[in-house]
Short mmCIF file of C-alpha atoms and ligand atoms in Angstrom, two decimals:
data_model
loop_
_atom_site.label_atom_id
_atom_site.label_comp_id
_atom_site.label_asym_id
_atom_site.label_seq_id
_atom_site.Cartn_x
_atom_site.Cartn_y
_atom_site.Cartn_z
CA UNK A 1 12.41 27.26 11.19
CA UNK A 2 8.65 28.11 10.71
CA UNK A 3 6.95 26.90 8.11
CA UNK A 4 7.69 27.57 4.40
CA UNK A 5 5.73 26.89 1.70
CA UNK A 6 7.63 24.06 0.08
CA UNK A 7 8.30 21.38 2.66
CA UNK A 8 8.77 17.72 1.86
CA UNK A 9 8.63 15.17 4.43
CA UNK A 10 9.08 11.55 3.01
CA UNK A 11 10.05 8.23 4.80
CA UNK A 12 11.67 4.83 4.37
CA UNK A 13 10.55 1.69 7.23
CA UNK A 14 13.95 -0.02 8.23
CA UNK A 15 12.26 -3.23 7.28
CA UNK A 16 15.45 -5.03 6.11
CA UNK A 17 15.75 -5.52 1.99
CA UNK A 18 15.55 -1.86 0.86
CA UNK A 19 15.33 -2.34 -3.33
CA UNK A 20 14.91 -0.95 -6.46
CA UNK A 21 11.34 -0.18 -6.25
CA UNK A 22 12.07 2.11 -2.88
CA UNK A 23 15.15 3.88 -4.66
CA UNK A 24 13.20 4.46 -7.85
CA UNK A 25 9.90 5.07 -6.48
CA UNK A 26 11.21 7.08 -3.63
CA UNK A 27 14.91 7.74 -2.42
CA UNK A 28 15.58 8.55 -5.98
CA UNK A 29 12.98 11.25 -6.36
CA UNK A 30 14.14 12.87 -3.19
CA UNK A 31 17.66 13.57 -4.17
CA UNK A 32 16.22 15.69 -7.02
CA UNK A 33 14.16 17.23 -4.88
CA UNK A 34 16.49 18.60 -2.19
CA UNK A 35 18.14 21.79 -4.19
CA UNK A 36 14.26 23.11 -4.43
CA UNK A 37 12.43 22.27 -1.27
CA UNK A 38 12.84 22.46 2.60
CA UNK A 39 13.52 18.68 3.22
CA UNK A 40 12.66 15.96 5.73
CA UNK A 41 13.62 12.57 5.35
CA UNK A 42 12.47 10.39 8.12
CA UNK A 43 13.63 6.54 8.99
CA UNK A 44 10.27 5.76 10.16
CA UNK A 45 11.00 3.15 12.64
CA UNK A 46 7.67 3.68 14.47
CA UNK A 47 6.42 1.91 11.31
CA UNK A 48 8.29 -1.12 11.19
CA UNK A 49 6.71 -2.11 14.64
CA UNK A 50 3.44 -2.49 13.04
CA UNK A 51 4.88 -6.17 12.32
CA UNK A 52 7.37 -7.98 14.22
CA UNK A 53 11.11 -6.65 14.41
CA UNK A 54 14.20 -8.48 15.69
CA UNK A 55 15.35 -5.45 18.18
CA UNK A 56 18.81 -5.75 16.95
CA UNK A 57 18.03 -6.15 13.52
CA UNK A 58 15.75 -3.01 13.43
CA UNK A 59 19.08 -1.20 14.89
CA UNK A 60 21.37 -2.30 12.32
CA UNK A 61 18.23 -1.66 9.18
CA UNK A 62 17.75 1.88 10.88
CA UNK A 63 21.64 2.54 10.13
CA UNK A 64 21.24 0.76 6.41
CA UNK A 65 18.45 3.05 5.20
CA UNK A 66 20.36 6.23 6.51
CA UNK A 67 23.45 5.08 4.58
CA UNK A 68 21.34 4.39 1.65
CA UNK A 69 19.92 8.30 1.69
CA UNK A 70 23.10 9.48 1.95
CA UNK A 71 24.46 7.23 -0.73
CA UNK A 72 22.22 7.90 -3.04
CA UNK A 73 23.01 11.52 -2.67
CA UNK A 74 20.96 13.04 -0.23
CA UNK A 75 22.86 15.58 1.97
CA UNK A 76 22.32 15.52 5.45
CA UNK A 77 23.49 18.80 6.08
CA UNK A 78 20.72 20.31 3.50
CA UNK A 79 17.84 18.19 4.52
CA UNK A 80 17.05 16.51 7.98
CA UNK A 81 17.55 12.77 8.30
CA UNK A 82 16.36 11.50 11.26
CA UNK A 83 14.39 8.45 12.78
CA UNK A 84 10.86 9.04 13.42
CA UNK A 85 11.30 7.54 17.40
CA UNK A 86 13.55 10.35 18.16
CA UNK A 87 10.74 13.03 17.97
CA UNK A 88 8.19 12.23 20.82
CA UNK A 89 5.98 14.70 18.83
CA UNK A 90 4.95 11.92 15.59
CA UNK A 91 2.72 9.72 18.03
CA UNK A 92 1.75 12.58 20.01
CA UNK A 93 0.43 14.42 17.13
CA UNK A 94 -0.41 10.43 16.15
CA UNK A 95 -3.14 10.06 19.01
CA UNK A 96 -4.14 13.48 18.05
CA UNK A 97 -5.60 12.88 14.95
CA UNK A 98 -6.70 9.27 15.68
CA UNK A 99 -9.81 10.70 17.87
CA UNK A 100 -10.79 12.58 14.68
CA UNK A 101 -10.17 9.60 12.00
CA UNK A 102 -13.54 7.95 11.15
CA UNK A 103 -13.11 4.14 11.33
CA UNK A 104 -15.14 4.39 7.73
CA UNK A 105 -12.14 6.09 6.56
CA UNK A 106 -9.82 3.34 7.77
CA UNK A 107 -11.38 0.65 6.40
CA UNK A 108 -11.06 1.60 3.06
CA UNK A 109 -7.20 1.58 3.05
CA UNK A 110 -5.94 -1.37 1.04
CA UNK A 111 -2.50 -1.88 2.25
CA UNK A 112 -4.03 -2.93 5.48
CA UNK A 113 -6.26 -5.44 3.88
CA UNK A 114 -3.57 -6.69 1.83
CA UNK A 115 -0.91 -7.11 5.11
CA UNK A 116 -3.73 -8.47 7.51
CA UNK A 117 -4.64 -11.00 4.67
CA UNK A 118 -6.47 -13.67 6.18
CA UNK A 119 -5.66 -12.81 9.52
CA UNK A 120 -7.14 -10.07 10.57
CA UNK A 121 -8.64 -10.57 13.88
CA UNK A 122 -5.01 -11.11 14.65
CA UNK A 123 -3.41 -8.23 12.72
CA UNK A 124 -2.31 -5.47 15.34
CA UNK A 125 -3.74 -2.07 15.98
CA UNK A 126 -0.93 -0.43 15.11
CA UNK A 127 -1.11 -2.16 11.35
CA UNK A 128 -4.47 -0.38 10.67
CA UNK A 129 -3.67 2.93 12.71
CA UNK A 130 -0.21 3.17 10.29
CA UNK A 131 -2.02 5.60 8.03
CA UNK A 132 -2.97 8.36 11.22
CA UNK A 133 0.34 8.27 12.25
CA UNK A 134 1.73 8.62 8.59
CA UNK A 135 -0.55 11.66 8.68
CA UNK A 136 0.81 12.45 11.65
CA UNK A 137 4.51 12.49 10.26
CA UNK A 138 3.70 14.62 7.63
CA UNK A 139 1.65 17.31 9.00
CA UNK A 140 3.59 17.70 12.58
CA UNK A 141 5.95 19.50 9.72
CA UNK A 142 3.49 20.98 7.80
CA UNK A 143 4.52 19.31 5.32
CA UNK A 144 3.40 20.68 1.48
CA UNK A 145 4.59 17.81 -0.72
CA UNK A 146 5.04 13.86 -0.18
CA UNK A 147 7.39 12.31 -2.64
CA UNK A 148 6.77 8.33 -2.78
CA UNK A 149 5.81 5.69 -4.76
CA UNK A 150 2.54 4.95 -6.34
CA UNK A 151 1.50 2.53 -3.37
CA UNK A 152 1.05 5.42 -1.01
CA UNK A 153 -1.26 7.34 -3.07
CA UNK A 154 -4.25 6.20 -0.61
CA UNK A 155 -2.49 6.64 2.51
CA UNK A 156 -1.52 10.49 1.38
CA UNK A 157 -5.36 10.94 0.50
CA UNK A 158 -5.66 10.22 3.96
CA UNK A 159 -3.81 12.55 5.21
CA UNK A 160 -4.96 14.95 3.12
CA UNK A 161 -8.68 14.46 4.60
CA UNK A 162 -7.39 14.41 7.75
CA UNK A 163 -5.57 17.52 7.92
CA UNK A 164 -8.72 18.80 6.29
CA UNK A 165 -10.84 17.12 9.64
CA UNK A 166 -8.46 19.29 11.85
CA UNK A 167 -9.16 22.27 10.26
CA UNK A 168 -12.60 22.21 10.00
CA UNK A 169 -13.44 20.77 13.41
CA UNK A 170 -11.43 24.25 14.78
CA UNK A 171 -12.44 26.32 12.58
CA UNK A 172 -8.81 26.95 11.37
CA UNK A 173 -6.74 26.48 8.31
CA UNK A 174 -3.90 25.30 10.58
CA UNK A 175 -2.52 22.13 8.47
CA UNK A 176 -1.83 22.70 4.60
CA UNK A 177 -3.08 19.71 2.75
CA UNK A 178 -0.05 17.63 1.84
CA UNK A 179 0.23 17.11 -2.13
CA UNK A 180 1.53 13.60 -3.18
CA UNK A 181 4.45 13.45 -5.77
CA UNK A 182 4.37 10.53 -7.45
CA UNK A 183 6.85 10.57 -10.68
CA UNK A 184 9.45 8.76 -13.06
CA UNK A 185 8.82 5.70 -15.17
CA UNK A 186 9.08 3.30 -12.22
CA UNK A 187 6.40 4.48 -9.69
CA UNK A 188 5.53 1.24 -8.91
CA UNK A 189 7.73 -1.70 -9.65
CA UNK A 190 6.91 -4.98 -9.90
CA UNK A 191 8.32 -8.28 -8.20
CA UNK A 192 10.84 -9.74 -10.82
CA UNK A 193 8.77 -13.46 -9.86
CA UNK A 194 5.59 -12.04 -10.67
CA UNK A 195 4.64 -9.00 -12.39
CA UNK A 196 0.93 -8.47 -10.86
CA UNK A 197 2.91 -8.27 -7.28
CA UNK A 198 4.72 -5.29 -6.61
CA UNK A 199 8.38 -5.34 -5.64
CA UNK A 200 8.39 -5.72 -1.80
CA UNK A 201 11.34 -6.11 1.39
CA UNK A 202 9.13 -8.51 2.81
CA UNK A 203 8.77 -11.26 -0.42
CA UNK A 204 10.03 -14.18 0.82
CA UNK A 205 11.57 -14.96 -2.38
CA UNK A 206 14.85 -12.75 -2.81
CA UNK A 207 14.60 -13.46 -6.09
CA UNK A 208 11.93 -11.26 -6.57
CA UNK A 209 13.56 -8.11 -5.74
CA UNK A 210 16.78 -6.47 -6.52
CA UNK A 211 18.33 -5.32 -2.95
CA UNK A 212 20.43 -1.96 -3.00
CA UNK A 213 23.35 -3.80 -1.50
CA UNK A 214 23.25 -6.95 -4.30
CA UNK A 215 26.59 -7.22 -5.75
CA UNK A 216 26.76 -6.90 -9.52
CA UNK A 217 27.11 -10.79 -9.66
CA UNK A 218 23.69 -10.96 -7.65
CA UNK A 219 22.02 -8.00 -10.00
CA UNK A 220 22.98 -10.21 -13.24
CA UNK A 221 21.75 -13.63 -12.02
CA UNK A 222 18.83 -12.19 -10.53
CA UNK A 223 17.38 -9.73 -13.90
CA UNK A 224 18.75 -13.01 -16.05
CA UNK A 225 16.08 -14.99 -14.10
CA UNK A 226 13.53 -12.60 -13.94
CA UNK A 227 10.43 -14.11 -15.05
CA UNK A 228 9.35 -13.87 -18.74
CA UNK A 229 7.32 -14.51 -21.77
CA UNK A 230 8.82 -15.82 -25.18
CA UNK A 231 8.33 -13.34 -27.43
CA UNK A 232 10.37 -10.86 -28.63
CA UNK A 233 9.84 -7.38 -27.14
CA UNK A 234 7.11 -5.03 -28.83
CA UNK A 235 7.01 -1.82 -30.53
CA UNK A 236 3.91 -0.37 -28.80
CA UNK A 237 3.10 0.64 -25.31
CA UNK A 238 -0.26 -0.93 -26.26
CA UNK A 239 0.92 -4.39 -26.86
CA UNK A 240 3.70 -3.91 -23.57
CA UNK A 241 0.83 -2.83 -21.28
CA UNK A 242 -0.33 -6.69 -21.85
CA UNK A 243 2.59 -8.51 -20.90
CA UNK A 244 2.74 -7.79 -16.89
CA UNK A 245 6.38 -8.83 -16.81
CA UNK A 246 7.74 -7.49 -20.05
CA UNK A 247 6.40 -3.98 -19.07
CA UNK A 248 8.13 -4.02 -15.50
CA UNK A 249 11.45 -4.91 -17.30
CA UNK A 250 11.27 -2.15 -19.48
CA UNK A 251 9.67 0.19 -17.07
CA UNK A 252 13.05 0.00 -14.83
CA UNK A 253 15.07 0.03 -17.89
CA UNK A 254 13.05 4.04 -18.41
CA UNK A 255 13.70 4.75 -14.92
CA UNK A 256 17.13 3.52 -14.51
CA UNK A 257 18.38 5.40 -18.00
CA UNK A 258 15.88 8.46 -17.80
CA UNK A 259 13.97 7.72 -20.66
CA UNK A 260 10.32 8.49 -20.95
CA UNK A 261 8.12 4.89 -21.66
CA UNK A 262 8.11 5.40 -25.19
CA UNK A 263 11.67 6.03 -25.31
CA UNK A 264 12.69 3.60 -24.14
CA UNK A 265 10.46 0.77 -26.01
CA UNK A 266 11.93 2.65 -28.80
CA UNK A 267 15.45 1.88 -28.10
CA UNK A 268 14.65 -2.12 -26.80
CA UNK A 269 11.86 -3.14 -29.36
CA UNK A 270 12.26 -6.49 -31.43
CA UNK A 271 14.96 -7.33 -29.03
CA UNK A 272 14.24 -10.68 -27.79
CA UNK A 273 15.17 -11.36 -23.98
CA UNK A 274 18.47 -12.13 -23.00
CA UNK A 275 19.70 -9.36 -25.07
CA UNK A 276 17.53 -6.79 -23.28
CA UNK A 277 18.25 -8.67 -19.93
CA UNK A 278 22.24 -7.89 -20.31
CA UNK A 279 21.64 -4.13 -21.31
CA UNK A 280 19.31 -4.19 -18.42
CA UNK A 281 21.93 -6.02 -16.05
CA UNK A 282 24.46 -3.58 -16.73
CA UNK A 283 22.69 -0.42 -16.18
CA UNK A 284 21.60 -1.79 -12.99
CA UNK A 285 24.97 -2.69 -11.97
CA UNK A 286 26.60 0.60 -12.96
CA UNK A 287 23.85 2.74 -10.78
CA UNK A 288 23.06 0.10 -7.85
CA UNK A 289 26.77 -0.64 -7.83
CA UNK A 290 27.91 2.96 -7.14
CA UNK A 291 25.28 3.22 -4.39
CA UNK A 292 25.62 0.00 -2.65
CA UNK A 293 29.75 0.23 -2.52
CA UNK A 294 29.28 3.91 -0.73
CA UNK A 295 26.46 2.00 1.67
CA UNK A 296 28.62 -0.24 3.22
CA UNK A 297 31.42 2.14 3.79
CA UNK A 298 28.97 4.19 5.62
CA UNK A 299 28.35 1.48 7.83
CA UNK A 300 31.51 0.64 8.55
CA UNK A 301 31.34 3.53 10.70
CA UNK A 302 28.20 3.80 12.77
CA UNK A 303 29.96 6.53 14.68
CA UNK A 304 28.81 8.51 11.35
CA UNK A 305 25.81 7.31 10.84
CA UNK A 306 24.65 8.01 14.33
CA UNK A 307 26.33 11.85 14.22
CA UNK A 308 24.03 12.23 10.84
CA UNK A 309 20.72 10.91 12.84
CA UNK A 310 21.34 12.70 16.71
CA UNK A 311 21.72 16.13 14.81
CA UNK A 312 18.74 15.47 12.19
CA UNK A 313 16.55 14.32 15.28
CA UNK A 314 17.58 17.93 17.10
CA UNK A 315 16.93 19.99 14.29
CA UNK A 316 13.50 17.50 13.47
CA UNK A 317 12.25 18.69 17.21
CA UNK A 318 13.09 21.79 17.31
CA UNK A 319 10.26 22.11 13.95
CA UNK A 320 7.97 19.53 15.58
CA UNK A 321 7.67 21.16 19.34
CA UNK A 322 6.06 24.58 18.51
CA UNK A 323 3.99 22.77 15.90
CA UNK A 324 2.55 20.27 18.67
CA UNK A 325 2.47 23.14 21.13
CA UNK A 326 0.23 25.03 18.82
CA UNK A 327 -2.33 22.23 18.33
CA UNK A 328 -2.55 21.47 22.11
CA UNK A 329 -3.91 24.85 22.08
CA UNK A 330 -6.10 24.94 19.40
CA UNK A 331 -7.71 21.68 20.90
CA UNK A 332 -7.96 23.07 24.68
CA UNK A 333 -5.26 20.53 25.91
CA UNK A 334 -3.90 23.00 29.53
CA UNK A 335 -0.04 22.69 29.40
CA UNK A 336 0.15 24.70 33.02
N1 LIG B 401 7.67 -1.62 -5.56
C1 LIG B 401 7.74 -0.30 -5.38
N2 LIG B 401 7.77 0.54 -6.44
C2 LIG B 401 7.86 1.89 -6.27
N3 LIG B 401 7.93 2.47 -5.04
C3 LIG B 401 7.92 1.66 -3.96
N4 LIG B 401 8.00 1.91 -2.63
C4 LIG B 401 7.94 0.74 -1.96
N5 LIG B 401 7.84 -0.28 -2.80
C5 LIG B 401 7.82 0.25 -4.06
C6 LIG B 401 8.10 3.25 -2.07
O1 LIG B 401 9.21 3.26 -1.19
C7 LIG B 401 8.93 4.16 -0.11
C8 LIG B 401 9.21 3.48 1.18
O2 LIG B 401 8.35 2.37 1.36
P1 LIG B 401 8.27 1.70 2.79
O3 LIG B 401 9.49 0.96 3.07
O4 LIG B 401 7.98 2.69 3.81
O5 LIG B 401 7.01 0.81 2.77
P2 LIG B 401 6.41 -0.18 1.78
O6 LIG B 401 5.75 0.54 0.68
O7 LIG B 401 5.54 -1.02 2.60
O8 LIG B 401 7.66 -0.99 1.23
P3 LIG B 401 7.73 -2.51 0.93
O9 LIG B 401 8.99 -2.77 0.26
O10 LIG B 401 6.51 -2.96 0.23
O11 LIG B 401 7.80 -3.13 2.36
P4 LIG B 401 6.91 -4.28 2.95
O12 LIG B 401 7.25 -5.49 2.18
O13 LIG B 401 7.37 -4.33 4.38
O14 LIG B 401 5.50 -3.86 2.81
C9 LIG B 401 7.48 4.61 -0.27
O15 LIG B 401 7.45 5.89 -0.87
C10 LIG B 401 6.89 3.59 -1.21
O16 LIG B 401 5.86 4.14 -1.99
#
C-alpha cells in the first residue's frame, strides 16, 4: 500500500473506562468513515504509559477497546486495527520529529497543563512529549484526515506544524498536513457531575461518565442522577448555551438520535427533567446496550481479539517500514 490520498489514522488509549464521549466524539465517527477512506485505527498503548498502568490491566483494556471498534461496527478486515507498540516505527518516527519540535511549541499544549496540574516538576517526559509522538502516529501513515473529538484539536495543529517543520527543514513536501475531523452534535461531552469538565476515563467519580459496558440498569441510574438545574428545558439554543449541564444533556440526546442542535431542542423543549432524563435513558440504553452486549462476547474470546490485532499490526508495518525508510534518507541517517 503506498499512500493514497484519503487516509485516516485515529486512536483510542486503553486507559480503562472507554465512554460515551470517546464513542460519540470518536469511535462513532470512524465507523462512518470506513466505506470512504483508507483506514487506520490504532490502540495507542504507547500513550497510556504517559501515566501509570497496572501491566495486566493495560493487557486486558488493550483487548476492551479493540472489542469496542469492532462492536461498534468497525471492520477489521476493511480498516487496520492494531496497537501502536506493535509497530517499532511510531517512536522511531517519534524521536524523529522530537529533535525538530520547538519546546515553545510544547508548552502551549493544554492537555499537558491540565494532566501535570500542580505537579509538574513531577509529571513525566513522556506526558509532555505525547503530542510528537501523536504526530508521529499520524504521519508515519501519511495520514490525510484525523477523526476525534474536539479535545484534540491542539494536538492535531501540532502535527500539522510539525509535518510542515519536516518538510521545510528538507526542502521536501514529504508529509501531507493531516486535516482534523471534528463532527456530530457531541464533539465534546461533558462529565454528567459537572458540565464545565469534560467527560473523562480517568474521573474518579463513575458517576460522571457513562462507560460503554454500563448495563442498562447502570445507564438509567446514572443519566437519572446526572446533575441539573430546576427549570424546565428551553426553546432556544441561546438560553441552552447558559445552562452548562442542560446543554450536555441535550447535546448527547442530538448525537445519540442524529438530530442537528436545533432539532433536537425542538423535540425536548418545555419538558421539565425527569421526563427528558427517561427519553434520554432509553436511547442510551438501546445504542450503548447493543454495543456493550457484542463487547463482552468479543472478549470472551481473546483468541479473536488477538487474531484481529497480530494481522492489523502486519499489515500496519508493512505501510510504516518504507515510510520510516524513506525519512532515514531524507535526514542522512546510513542504514549500511
Ligand atoms: N468527553 C469527550 N467528548 C468527545 N470526545 C472525546 N474523546 C475523549 N473524551 C471525549 C475523544 O476520544 C478519542 C480517544 O481519546 P483518548 O482515550 O485517546 O484520550 P483522552 O482524550 O485523553 O480521553 P479521556 O477519556 O479524557 O482519558 P483521560 O481521562 O485518560 O484523559 C479522542 O478522539 C478524543 O478526542
Amino acid at each position: 500500500m503506498g499512500s493514497p490520498a484519503n487516509r485516516i489514522f485515529s486512536g483510542v488509549q486503553p486507559t480503562g473506562n472507554l465512554h460515551l464521549g470517546n464513542y460519540l466524539g470518536a469511535i462513532r465517527n470512524w465507523v462512518a468513515l470506513q466505506t470512504s477512506y483508507d483506514c487506520i485505527f490504532c490502540i495507542v498503548d504507547l500513550h497510556a504509559l504517559t501515566q501509570p498502568q497496572d501491566p495486566k490491566q493495560l493487557l486486558a483494556q488493550t483487548r476492551e477497546v479493540t472489542a469496542a471498534y469492532i462492536a461498534a461496527g468497525i471492520d477489521p478486515e476493511r480498516c487496520i486495527i492494531f496497537n501502536q507498540s506493535t509497530v517499532p516505527g511510531h517512536a522511531e518516527l517519534g524521536w524523529l520529529l522530537s529533535c525538530m519540535t520547538p519546546l515553545g511549541w510544547l508548552n502551549r499544549m493544554t492537555q499537558f497543563k491540565e494532566k501535570a496540574g500542580k505537579q509538574r516538576d513531577n509529571a513525566g517526559l513522556g506526558l509532555y512529549a505525547y503530542p510528537v509522538l501523536m504526530a508521529a502516529d499520524i504521519l508515519l501513515y501519511k495520514a490525510t484526515h484525523v477523526p476525534v473529538g474536539e479535545d484534540q484539536k491542539q494536538h492535531l495543529e501540532l502535527s500539522r506544524d510539525i509535518a510542515g517543520a519536516f518538510n521545510r527543514r528538507y526542502g521536501v513536501e514529504f508529509f501531507p498536513l493531516p486535516e482534523p475531523q471534528i463532527f456530530g452534535a457531541a464533539t465534546r461531552v461533558m462529565s454528567l457531575r459537572d458540565g464545565t469538565k469534560k467527560m473523562s476515563k480517568s474521573d474518579t467519580s463513575d458517576y460522571s461518565r457513562i462507560n460503554m459496558t454500563d448495563d442498562a440498569e447502570t445507564v438509567a441510574l446514572k443519566i437519572r442522577k446526572a446533575r441539573t438545574d430546576s427549570e424546565p428545558l428551553p426553546d432556544t439554543l441561546e438560553a441552552l448555551d447558559k445552562r452548562a449541564e442542560a446543554a450536555n444533556l441535550v447535546d448527547i440526546y442530538a448525537a445519540l438520535t442524529d438530530l442537528k442542535r436545533e432539532e433536537a431542542l425542538a423535540r425536548v423543549a418545555g419538558q421539565n427533567f425527569s421526563k427528558f432524563k427517561e427519553d434520554l435513558a432509553e436511547v442510551s440504553v438501546a445504542i450503548l446496550g447493543k454495543i456493550g452486549g457484542e463487547m463482552q462476547r468479543l472478549m470472551a474470546d481473546p483468541g479473536y481479539i488477538d487474531g484481529v490485532l497480530k494481522r492489523g499490526a502486519e499489515r500496519a508495518n508493512a505501510i510504516a517500514r518504507p515510510h520510516l525508510a524513506e525519512v532515514f534518507d531524507i535526514m542522512g541517517l546510513l542504514r549500511p
